[in-house]
Amino acid sequence: MAAAEGPSFWLGNETLKVPVALFALNRRRLCERLRQNKDVQKNSIVLLQGGEETQRYCTDTGILFRQESYFHWTFGVTEAGCFGAVDVDTGRSMLFVPQLPESYAVWMGKFNVNNKILHPEIAECRVIKTDMELEVLRYTNKISSEAHKEVMKAVKVGMKEYELESLFQHYCYARGGMRHTSYTCICGSGENSSVLHYGHAGAPNDKTIEDGDLCLFDMGGEYYCYSSDITCTFPANGKFTADQRAIYEAVLKASRAVMAAIKPGVAWPDMHRLADRVHLEELTRIGILQGSVDDMVKVHLGAVFMPHGLGHLLGIDVHDVGGYPEGVERAEEPGLCSLRTARRLQPGMVLTVEPGIYFIQPLLEQALHDPARACFINRDVLQRFRAFGGVRIEDDVVVTATGVELLTCVPRTVQEIEAFMAEGQGSAKSFGCLSSQKQ
């Protein structure tokens, strides 16, 4: 992105300067789309309400505010309590800020402000990213990738999972101006790596990391409400065991097969099925499964090991509007998620590619008690993996005219990860020591 001219959002130092013109372009795109909609009458006005600040239960402790996504996409305003209006015919926009008492300036400082048809129309505009939006998403991925690498260098047996979550958040904020993460960080080690949304309030990344654990860390920073979503899986002690290497390379093979196949016009369920087939082939090669892969596909055996979708759209929300590039009902095919509007991939879409293989006890028990699936499972070999946990590899990509642009930049092969972790641990440097050095 060229140096921003005119008003811009900027947090100083090395952070990205985002021109406010981005939101003028968003409003123009929205008006053009609404004018093409026969249900939108002449002299129509778009009216949007921004987010409201909230308190923690009945106390006077505020919860960190983050703008409502549709309002941010349209106006780029980070303050709470605002309304915005856009004249569809002329494109003229108006921003309404709250009338604040004089005491507001004493306690809070200066206030800075540099329906049925509406939300679907904005959602459709949000699906395809503009060049300026892509630049912000490249930035969120760059900083978040660097933060993941700092975590990989710092991890040591005996640390708590939340210590690595804290390091990730600190790096993103200190180096990238990212006050928010895109979602609650998932820092699963050992068997916790098979818990898909680990890290919630009931399991707050509080396990002690042990020798031999795999760490599955799913974390993404957010800048100016734009998200990233990256998962790295690596051994806590810096060396993959033979079994860990086999499962990791199976997932990596699926990831690379999908990214090689992505291009405009591709149906997303086909990408999910491609990842499933690679997983099943590799699990058969490892010896966990046996028999015909084609027959395994017929009974949806892949969903036992990857019960989630292959990926989702990404933007102002981590699971951006539209949810999934294209989907079918879960009841029809397990692991594939439904979508309000089925679509094929188009240039300008930003999405995650996140295949994974997990050994989740309830799903394994169900499969072992289902004759249609149990016949493919080698129980003796599976027993070796029952406490394995899981592997997920998640990258953020932009669909281009000819394929994909990879936004995420972290070590991915077994060799890269082991070499990077050995170098990081051998340097005996910490982020605290590095923070005063110029890059």
Short mmCIF file of C-alpha atoms in Angstrom, two decimals, residues 98 112 256 360 365 414 418 429:
data_model
loop_
_atom_site.label_atom_id
_atom_site.label_comp_id
_atom_site.label_asym_id
_atom_site.label_seq_id
_atom_site.Cartn_x
_atom_site.Cartn_y
_atom_site.Cartn_z
CA PRO A 98 -23.26 10.88 20.93
CA ASN A 112 -12.08 11.06 18.07
CA ARG A 256 -0.50 -28.37 0.01
CA ILE A 360 -10.93 -37.43 19.65
CA GLU A 365 -15.62 -44.75 20.19
CA VAL A 414 9.17 -30.95 9.75
CA GLU A 418 12.99 -28.53 13.91
CA LYS A 429 17.17 -14.76 23.47
#
